[in-house]
Amino acid sequence: MKLTANKITNKQLVFMIIQAQIGVGILSLPHDVALIAKQDAWISTIIAGVFSQAIIFVIWGLCRRFPDLSLYQILPKLLGRVFGKILILSYSLYFMVTGSLVLARYSDIIDKWILPLTPNWITMLLMLLTCIYIVSEGLTSIARFYVLVSPILIVLVALISYAMKDANLLYLFPIGEHSISTILKGSKEAAFSMLGFELFLFIHPFVQSSGKEKLVAITTANMFVTIFYTFMVIASLIFFEPNMDIALTPEPLLYMIKAYSFQVLERTDLFFLSLWLVIVATSIANWLLLSSMGLASLVRKKHYARFLPFVAGIYLVLALIPDQGKDFERFNQILGPSHYIFIVIIPVLLFILSFILTKKEVVNKA
């Protein structure tokens, strides 16, 4: 399958991976990790970044053996047509369910903080229409948009940094009080929020650079995301008492900046959310892109754009199912093993299988 006007630069790849990894989880990550690891949550976040990097090495190794093929093209070559198509369909469904959960969580936060009287399906539909427009323009346009909106992350950091003037560094102590197993459990929560680097499996043939340059790019993106998330977690830990207050605060970053106002900006929490919406849109757009690319590969179509409305409709239906916190928790428990299967286990097995079947020599090198 080919995308139209699809070539992107190595620098654009960095921003695409960053936008893929930073999504709706930015608001709940400090709360989710601190519930388990308490004041050691920042250590868990760093470990999650290291774990992500280990997976990135494997993914890059697999892509290097097939420099001209996306994962949707690699699967039939390694596993045969039947099993390959089954896995392509499985990946498409996985991205649909994951993207739908992100869409549902986005709508839930909008409902709680901004538009409590607006039906959720309206906010979801508006978001999906925006994402369809972004994705339908092709990979190059997507990359340019992600580069354009990336400075928003700097603004978010600036807002959080201002709120830290009233923080208490003593909340971070004692460091390393919890067991290694507890810290690792916390890192599992953080790792789920860092997913998104798997986008590389599907877009690497369209990046105009060498294999090593691509590795540097995706590693740079992962390091930035790890530092970014660690900063957000530390900011939350030193603002809220880790053993008590943060457990009662599902979106600690919003509560942090809500207490502050400026002469020209009274509701900083709403300003923060307006910027966060753009970050969420890029995240959902990625899932939409990958789902549509999967369906297009499945039926051997060159263009994925015609599948976008159909896939977006599925997103909307699935996202309307959960409507409470307990439902999100249940969906997360179901999706947890799926993340390991599709992001870790399958790429690792494919990487090993490519050596066993010596498939490298049949690939046209870039």
CSV table of C-alpha atoms in Angstrom, one decimal:
chain,number,residue,atom,x,y,z
A,1,MET,CA,0.0,0.0,0.0
A,2,LYS,CA,1.2,3.5,-0.9
A,3,LEU,CA,0.3,6.8,0.7
A,4,THR,CA,0.1,9.8,-1.5
A,5,ALA,CA,2.7,12.5,-1.0
A,6,ASN,CA,4.0,10.5,1.9
A,7,LYS,CA,7.7,11.2,2.4
A,8,ILE,CA,8.7,12.8,5.7
A,9,THR,CA,12.0,13.9,7.1
A,10,ASN,CA,13.9,12.5,10.1
A,11,LYS,CA,13.0,15.6,12.2
A,12,GLN,CA,9.4,15.2,11.3
A,13,LEU,CA,9.6,11.6,12.5
A,14,VAL,CA,10.8,12.8,15.9
A,15,PHE,CA,7.7,15.0,16.3
A,16,MET,CA,5.3,12.3,15.0
A,17,ILE,CA,6.6,9.9,17.6
A,18,ILE,CA,6.4,12.5,20.4
A,19,GLN,CA,2.8,13.3,19.5
A,20,ALA,CA,2.0,9.6,19.3
A,21,GLN,CA,3.4,8.9,22.8
A,22,ILE,CA,1.9,12.0,24.6
A,23,GLY,CA,-1.8,11.8,24.6
A,24,VAL,CA,-4.8,11.7,26.9
A,25,GLY,CA,-2.8,10.0,29.6
A,26,ILE,CA,-0.9,13.2,30.4
A,27,LEU,CA,-3.6,14.2,32.8
A,28,SER,CA,-4.1,10.9,34.7
A,29,LEU,CA,-0.6,9.5,34.6
A,30,PRO,CA,0.7,11.1,37.8
A,31,HIS,CA,-2.4,9.9,39.7
A,32,ASP,CA,-2.3,6.4,38.3
A,33,VAL,CA,1.4,5.8,39.0
A,34,ALA,CA,1.4,7.5,42.4
A,35,LEU,CA,-1.5,5.3,43.5
A,36,ILE,CA,1.0,2.3,43.4
A,37,ALA,CA,4.5,3.7,43.9
A,38,LYS,CA,3.6,6.8,45.9
A,39,GLN,CA,6.6,9.2,46.1
A,40,ASP,CA,8.7,6.8,44.0
A,41,ALA,CA,6.4,7.2,41.1
A,42,TRP,CA,9.0,9.3,39.3
A,43,ILE,CA,11.4,6.3,39.4
A,44,SER,CA,8.6,4.1,37.9
A,45,THR,CA,8.2,6.6,35.1
A,46,ILE,CA,11.9,6.6,34.2
A,47,ILE,CA,11.9,2.7,34.3
A,48,ALA,CA,8.9,2.8,31.9
A,49,GLY,CA,10.9,5.0,29.5
A,50,VAL,CA,13.9,2.5,29.7
A,51,PHE,CA,11.5,-0.4,29.0
A,52,SER,CA,10.0,1.5,26.0
A,53,GLN,CA,13.5,2.0,24.7
A,54,ALA,CA,14.3,-1.7,24.8
A,55,ILE,CA,11.2,-2.4,22.8
A,56,ILE,CA,12.2,0.4,20.4
A,57,PHE,CA,15.5,-1.4,19.7
A,58,VAL,CA,13.6,-4.6,18.7
A,59,ILE,CA,11.1,-2.7,16.5
A,60,TRP,CA,13.9,-0.8,14.8
A,61,GLY,CA,15.8,-4.1,14.3
A,62,LEU,CA,12.7,-5.6,12.6
A,63,CYS,CA,12.2,-2.5,10.4
A,64,ARG,CA,15.9,-2.5,9.4
A,65,ARG,CA,15.5,-6.0,8.0
A,66,PHE,CA,12.5,-4.8,5.9
A,67,PRO,CA,13.4,-1.2,5.1
A,68,ASP,CA,10.8,-0.8,2.4
A,69,LEU,CA,7.8,-2.5,4.1
A,70,SER,CA,5.4,-1.5,6.8
A,71,LEU,CA,4.3,-4.0,9.4
A,72,TYR,CA,1.1,-4.6,7.4
A,73,GLN,CA,3.3,-5.8,4.5
A,74,ILE,CA,5.8,-7.7,6.7
A,75,LEU,CA,3.2,-9.9,8.3
A,76,PRO,CA,2.1,-11.8,5.1
A,77,LYS,CA,5.7,-12.2,4.0
A,78,LEU,CA,6.8,-13.8,7.3
A,79,LEU,CA,3.6,-15.7,8.3
A,80,GLY,CA,1.9,-16.4,5.0
A,81,ARG,CA,-1.1,-14.8,3.4
A,82,VAL,CA,-3.8,-16.3,5.7
A,83,PHE,CA,-2.1,-15.8,9.1
A,84,GLY,CA,-0.8,-12.5,7.9
A,85,LYS,CA,-4.2,-11.2,7.1
A,86,ILE,CA,-5.6,-12.5,10.4
A,87,LEU,CA,-3.0,-10.5,12.2
A,88,ILE,CA,-3.5,-7.4,10.1
A,89,LEU,CA,-7.2,-7.5,11.0
A,90,SER,CA,-6.3,-8.1,14.6
A,91,TYR,CA,-4.0,-5.0,14.6
A,92,SER,CA,-6.7,-2.9,13.0
A,93,LEU,CA,-9.3,-4.0,15.7
A,94,TYR,CA,-6.7,-3.4,18.4
A,95,PHE,CA,-6.1,0.1,17.2
A,96,MET,CA,-9.8,0.7,17.0
A,97,VAL,CA,-10.5,-0.4,20.5
A,98,THR,CA,-7.5,1.5,21.9
A,99,GLY,CA,-8.4,4.7,20.0
A,100,SER,CA,-12.0,4.4,21.1
A,101,LEU,CA,-10.9,4.2,24.7
A,102,VAL,CA,-8.8,7.4,24.3
A,103,LEU,CA,-11.8,9.1,22.7
A,104,ALA,CA,-14.1,8.0,25.6
A,105,ARG,CA,-11.6,9.3,28.2
A,106,TYR,CA,-11.3,12.6,26.3
A,107,SER,CA,-15.0,13.0,26.3
A,108,ASP,CA,-15.3,12.1,29.9
A,109,ILE,CA,-12.8,14.9,30.9
A,110,ILE,CA,-14.5,17.4,28.7
A,111,ASP,CA,-17.8,16.5,30.3
A,112,LYS,CA,-16.4,17.0,33.8
A,113,TRP,CA,-14.4,20.1,33.3
A,114,ILE,CA,-15.9,22.2,30.4
A,115,LEU,CA,-19.2,21.0,28.9
A,116,PRO,CA,-21.3,19.0,31.5
A,117,LEU,CA,-24.6,19.6,29.7
A,118,THR,CA,-23.4,18.8,26.2
A,119,PRO,CA,-24.1,15.2,25.1
A,120,ASN,CA,-20.8,13.2,24.8
A,121,TRP,CA,-21.5,12.0,21.3
A,122,ILE,CA,-21.3,15.6,20.1
A,123,THR,CA,-17.8,16.3,21.5
A,124,MET,CA,-16.7,12.9,20.2
A,125,LEU,CA,-18.1,13.5,16.7
A,126,LEU,CA,-16.4,17.0,16.6
A,127,MET,CA,-13.1,15.4,17.6
A,128,LEU,CA,-13.4,12.6,15.0
A,129,LEU,CA,-14.3,15.0,12.2
A,130,THR,CA,-11.1,17.0,13.1
A,131,CYS,CA,-9.0,13.9,13.1
A,132,ILE,CA,-10.4,12.7,9.8
A,133,TYR,CA,-9.5,16.0,8.2
A,134,ILE,CA,-5.9,15.8,9.6
A,135,VAL,CA,-5.4,12.2,8.6
A,136,SER,CA,-7.0,12.4,5.1
A,137,GLU,CA,-4.4,14.8,3.9
A,138,GLY,CA,-1.6,12.2,3.8
A,139,LEU,CA,1.5,11.5,5.9
A,140,THR,CA,3.5,14.6,4.9
A,141,SER,CA,0.6,16.9,5.9
A,142,ILE,CA,0.1,15.0,9.2
A,143,ALA,CA,3.8,15.4,10.0
A,144,ARG,CA,3.8,19.1,9.3
A,145,PHE,CA,0.8,19.6,11.5
A,146,TYR,CA,2.4,17.7,14.4
A,147,VAL,CA,5.5,19.8,14.0
A,148,LEU,CA,3.4,23.0,14.1
A,149,VAL,CA,1.5,22.0,17.3
A,150,SER,CA,4.5,20.6,19.2
A,151,PRO,CA,5.4,24.0,20.9
A,152,ILE,CA,2.1,23.5,22.8
A,153,LEU,CA,4.1,21.1,25.0
A,154,ILE,CA,6.5,23.9,26.0
A,155,VAL,CA,3.5,26.0,27.1
A,156,LEU,CA,2.1,23.2,29.2
A,157,VAL,CA,5.5,22.8,30.9
A,158,ALA,CA,5.6,26.5,31.5
A,159,LEU,CA,2.2,26.5,33.2
A,160,ILE,CA,3.1,23.5,35.4
A,161,SER,CA,6.5,25.1,36.3
A,162,TYR,CA,4.7,28.3,37.5
A,163,ALA,CA,2.5,26.2,39.8
A,164,MET,CA,5.6,24.5,41.3
A,165,LYS,CA,6.5,27.7,43.1
A,166,ASP,CA,4.2,26.5,45.9
A,167,ALA,CA,5.4,22.9,45.9
A,168,ASN,CA,7.1,21.1,48.7
A,169,LEU,CA,10.2,19.1,47.7
A,170,LEU,CA,10.1,17.1,51.0
A,171,TYR,CA,7.1,15.2,49.6
A,172,LEU,CA,9.6,13.2,47.4
A,173,PHE,CA,11.4,11.8,50.5
A,174,PRO,CA,12.3,9.2,51.5
A,175,ILE,CA,13.4,8.2,48.0
A,176,GLY,CA,13.3,4.4,47.2
A,177,GLU,CA,11.1,3.6,50.2
A,178,HIS,CA,9.0,1.1,48.3
A,179,SER,CA,10.1,-2.3,47.1
A,180,ILE,CA,11.4,-2.9,43.6
A,181,SER,CA,8.3,-5.0,42.7
A,182,THR,CA,6.1,-2.0,43.8
A,183,ILE,CA,8.1,0.4,41.7
A,184,LEU,CA,7.9,-2.0,38.7
A,185,LYS,CA,4.2,-2.2,39.1
A,186,GLY,CA,4.0,1.5,38.9
A,187,SER,CA,6.2,1.5,35.8
A,188,LYS,CA,3.6,-0.7,34.1
A,189,GLU,CA,1.0,2.0,34.5
A,190,ALA,CA,3.4,4.6,33.2
A,191,ALA,CA,4.4,2.4,30.2
A,192,PHE,CA,0.8,2.2,29.0
A,193,SER,CA,0.8,6.0,28.7
A,194,MET,CA,4.0,6.0,26.7
A,195,LEU,CA,2.7,3.7,24.0
A,196,GLY,CA,2.6,5.2,20.5
A,197,PHE,CA,6.2,4.6,19.4
A,198,GLU,CA,4.8,1.5,17.5
A,199,LEU,CA,3.8,4.0,14.9
A,200,PHE,CA,7.3,3.6,13.6
A,201,LEU,CA,6.5,0.1,12.5
A,202,PHE,CA,4.0,1.5,10.0
A,203,ILE,CA,5.6,4.7,8.7
A,204,HIS,CA,9.3,3.9,8.7
A,205,PRO,CA,9.4,3.2,4.9
A,206,PHE,CA,8.3,6.8,4.3
A,207,VAL,CA,11.1,8.4,6.3
A,208,GLN,CA,13.9,9.8,4.1
A,209,SER,CA,17.0,8.8,6.2
A,210,SER,CA,19.2,5.9,6.9
A,211,GLY,CA,18.4,3.2,9.4
A,212,LYS,CA,20.7,4.5,12.1
A,213,GLU,CA,19.3,8.0,11.7
A,214,LYS,CA,15.8,6.7,12.2
A,215,LEU,CA,17.0,4.9,15.4
A,216,VAL,CA,18.4,8.2,16.6
A,217,ALA,CA,15.2,10.0,15.8
A,218,ILE,CA,12.9,7.5,17.6
A,219,THR,CA,15.3,7.3,20.6
A,220,THR,CA,15.3,11.1,20.8
A,221,ALA,CA,11.5,11.2,20.8
A,222,ASN,CA,11.3,8.5,23.5
A,223,MET,CA,13.9,10.3,25.7
A,224,PHE,CA,11.9,13.6,25.4
A,225,VAL,CA,8.7,11.9,26.3
A,226,THR,CA,10.3,10.1,29.3
A,227,ILE,CA,11.7,13.4,30.6
A,228,PHE,CA,8.4,15.2,29.9
A,229,TYR,CA,6.3,12.6,31.8
A,230,THR,CA,8.9,12.4,34.6
A,231,PHE,CA,8.7,16.1,35.1
A,232,MET,CA,4.9,16.0,35.2
A,233,VAL,CA,4.9,13.2,37.8
A,234,ILE,CA,7.5,15.0,40.0
A,235,ALA,CA,5.5,18.3,39.7
A,236,SER,CA,2.4,16.4,40.9
A,237,LEU,CA,4.2,14.6,43.7
A,238,ILE,CA,5.7,17.7,45.2
A,239,PHE,CA,2.4,19.7,44.9
A,240,PHE,CA,0.1,17.0,46.4
A,241,GLU,CA,1.0,14.9,49.4
A,242,PRO,CA,1.8,11.5,47.7
A,243,ASN,CA,0.3,9.2,50.4
A,244,MET,CA,-3.0,11.0,50.7
A,245,ASP,CA,-3.9,14.0,48.5
A,246,ILE,CA,-2.9,12.7,45.0
A,247,ALA,CA,-5.0,9.5,45.5
A,248,LEU,CA,-8.0,11.7,45.7
A,249,THR,CA,-7.1,13.8,42.6
A,250,PRO,CA,-7.6,11.9,39.3
A,251,GLU,CA,-6.3,14.8,37.2
A,252,PRO,CA,-3.7,16.4,39.5
A,253,LEU,CA,-2.2,18.7,36.8
A,254,LEU,CA,-5.5,20.4,36.2
A,255,TYR,CA,-6.1,20.9,39.9
A,256,MET,CA,-2.5,22.4,40.3
A,257,ILE,CA,-3.0,25.2,37.8
A,258,LYS,CA,-6.6,25.8,38.6
A,259,ALA,CA,-5.5,27.6,41.7
A,260,TYR,CA,-3.7,30.3,39.7
A,261,SER,CA,-4.9,33.1,37.5
A,262,PHE,CA,-3.3,35.9,35.6
A,263,GLN,CA,-4.4,39.4,34.6
A,264,VAL,CA,-5.2,38.2,31.1
A,265,LEU,CA,-5.9,34.6,31.9
A,266,GLU,CA,-8.4,33.9,34.7
A,267,ARG,CA,-9.2,30.2,34.2
A,268,THR,CA,-5.8,28.6,33.6
A,269,ASP,CA,-7.3,25.1,33.8
A,270,LEU,CA,-9.6,25.9,30.8
A,271,PHE,CA,-6.6,27.3,28.9
A,272,PHE,CA,-4.6,24.2,29.7
A,273,LEU,CA,-7.5,22.0,28.5
A,274,SER,CA,-7.8,23.9,25.2
A,275,LEU,CA,-4.1,23.1,24.5
A,276,TRP,CA,-4.5,19.6,25.7
A,277,LEU,CA,-7.3,19.1,23.1
A,278,VAL,CA,-4.8,19.5,20.3
A,279,ILE,CA,-2.5,16.9,21.9
A,280,VAL,CA,-5.4,14.5,22.2
A,281,ALA,CA,-6.4,15.1,18.6
A,282,THR,CA,-3.0,14.1,17.4
A,283,SER,CA,-3.2,10.9,19.5
A,284,ILE,CA,-6.6,9.9,18.2
A,285,ALA,CA,-5.5,10.8,14.6
A,286,ASN,CA,-2.7,8.3,14.9
A,287,TRP,CA,-5.0,5.5,15.9
A,288,LEU,CA,-7.3,6.4,13.1
A,289,LEU,CA,-4.5,6.4,10.6
A,290,LEU,CA,-3.2,3.0,11.7
A,291,SER,CA,-6.7,1.4,11.8
A,292,SER,CA,-7.5,2.7,8.3
A,293,MET,CA,-4.1,1.6,6.9
A,294,GLY,CA,-4.8,-1.9,8.3
A,295,LEU,CA,-8.2,-2.2,6.5
A,296,ALA,CA,-6.7,-0.8,3.3
A,297,SER,CA,-4.0,-3.4,3.4
A,298,LEU,CA,-6.5,-6.1,4.2
A,299,VAL,CA,-8.4,-5.5,1.0
A,300,ARG,CA,-5.3,-4.5,-1.1
A,301,LYS,CA,-6.4,-0.9,-1.6
A,302,LYS,CA,-3.8,1.8,-2.3
A,303,HIS,CA,-5.5,4.6,-0.5
A,304,TYR,CA,-6.7,4.4,3.1
A,305,ALA,CA,-8.6,7.7,3.1
A,306,ARG,CA,-11.9,6.1,1.9
A,307,PHE,CA,-11.9,3.9,5.1
A,308,LEU,CA,-11.7,6.9,7.5
A,309,PRO,CA,-15.4,7.6,7.8
A,310,PHE,CA,-16.2,3.9,8.4
A,311,VAL,CA,-13.4,3.5,11.0
A,312,ALA,CA,-14.4,6.8,12.7
A,313,GLY,CA,-18.0,5.5,13.0
A,314,ILE,CA,-16.7,2.4,14.8
A,315,TYR,CA,-14.7,4.6,17.1
A,316,LEU,CA,-17.8,6.6,17.9
A,317,VAL,CA,-19.9,3.5,18.7
A,318,LEU,CA,-17.2,1.9,20.8
A,319,ALA,CA,-16.5,5.1,22.7
A,320,LEU,CA,-20.1,5.5,23.7
A,321,ILE,CA,-20.1,2.2,25.6
A,322,PRO,CA,-18.1,3.2,28.7
A,323,ASP,CA,-19.6,6.0,30.6
A,324,GLN,CA,-18.2,5.7,34.1
A,325,GLY,CA,-14.8,5.4,35.8
A,326,LYS,CA,-15.3,1.7,36.6
A,327,ASP,CA,-16.0,1.1,32.9
A,328,PHE,CA,-12.6,2.7,32.0
A,329,GLU,CA,-10.9,0.5,34.6
A,330,ARG,CA,-12.6,-2.6,33.1
A,331,PHE,CA,-11.5,-1.6,29.6
A,332,ASN,CA,-8.0,-1.0,30.8
A,333,GLN,CA,-7.8,-4.5,32.3
A,334,ILE,CA,-8.9,-6.0,29.0
A,335,LEU,CA,-6.5,-3.9,27.0
A,336,GLY,CA,-3.5,-4.4,29.3
A,337,PRO,CA,-2.6,-7.9,27.9
A,338,SER,CA,-3.4,-6.7,24.4
A,339,HIS,CA,-0.7,-4.0,24.7
A,340,TYR,CA,1.9,-6.6,25.5
A,341,ILE,CA,0.8,-8.9,22.7
A,342,PHE,CA,0.6,-6.3,19.9
A,343,ILE,CA,3.4,-3.9,20.9
A,344,VAL,CA,5.9,-6.3,22.5
A,345,ILE,CA,5.4,-10.0,21.9
A,346,ILE,CA,4.4,-10.0,18.1
A,347,PRO,CA,7.3,-7.6,17.0
A,348,VAL,CA,9.8,-9.7,19.1
A,349,LEU,CA,8.5,-12.9,17.5
A,350,LEU,CA,8.6,-11.4,14.0
A,351,PHE,CA,12.1,-10.2,14.6
A,352,ILE,CA,13.3,-13.7,15.7
A,353,LEU,CA,11.3,-15.3,12.8
A,354,SER,CA,12.9,-13.1,10.2
A,355,PHE,CA,16.3,-14.6,11.2
A,356,ILE,CA,15.0,-18.2,11.3
A,357,LEU,CA,13.4,-17.9,7.9
A,358,THR,CA,16.2,-15.7,6.5
A,359,LYS,CA,13.8,-13.3,4.9
A,360,LYS,CA,16.1,-10.4,4.8
A,361,GLU,CA,17.6,-11.3,1.4
A,362,VAL,CA,14.3,-11.1,-0.4
A,363,VAL,CA,13.8,-7.4,0.6
A,364,ASN,CA,14.8,-4.5,-1.6
A,365,LYS,CA,17.1,-2.3,0.4
A,366,ALA,CA,16.6,1.4,0.5
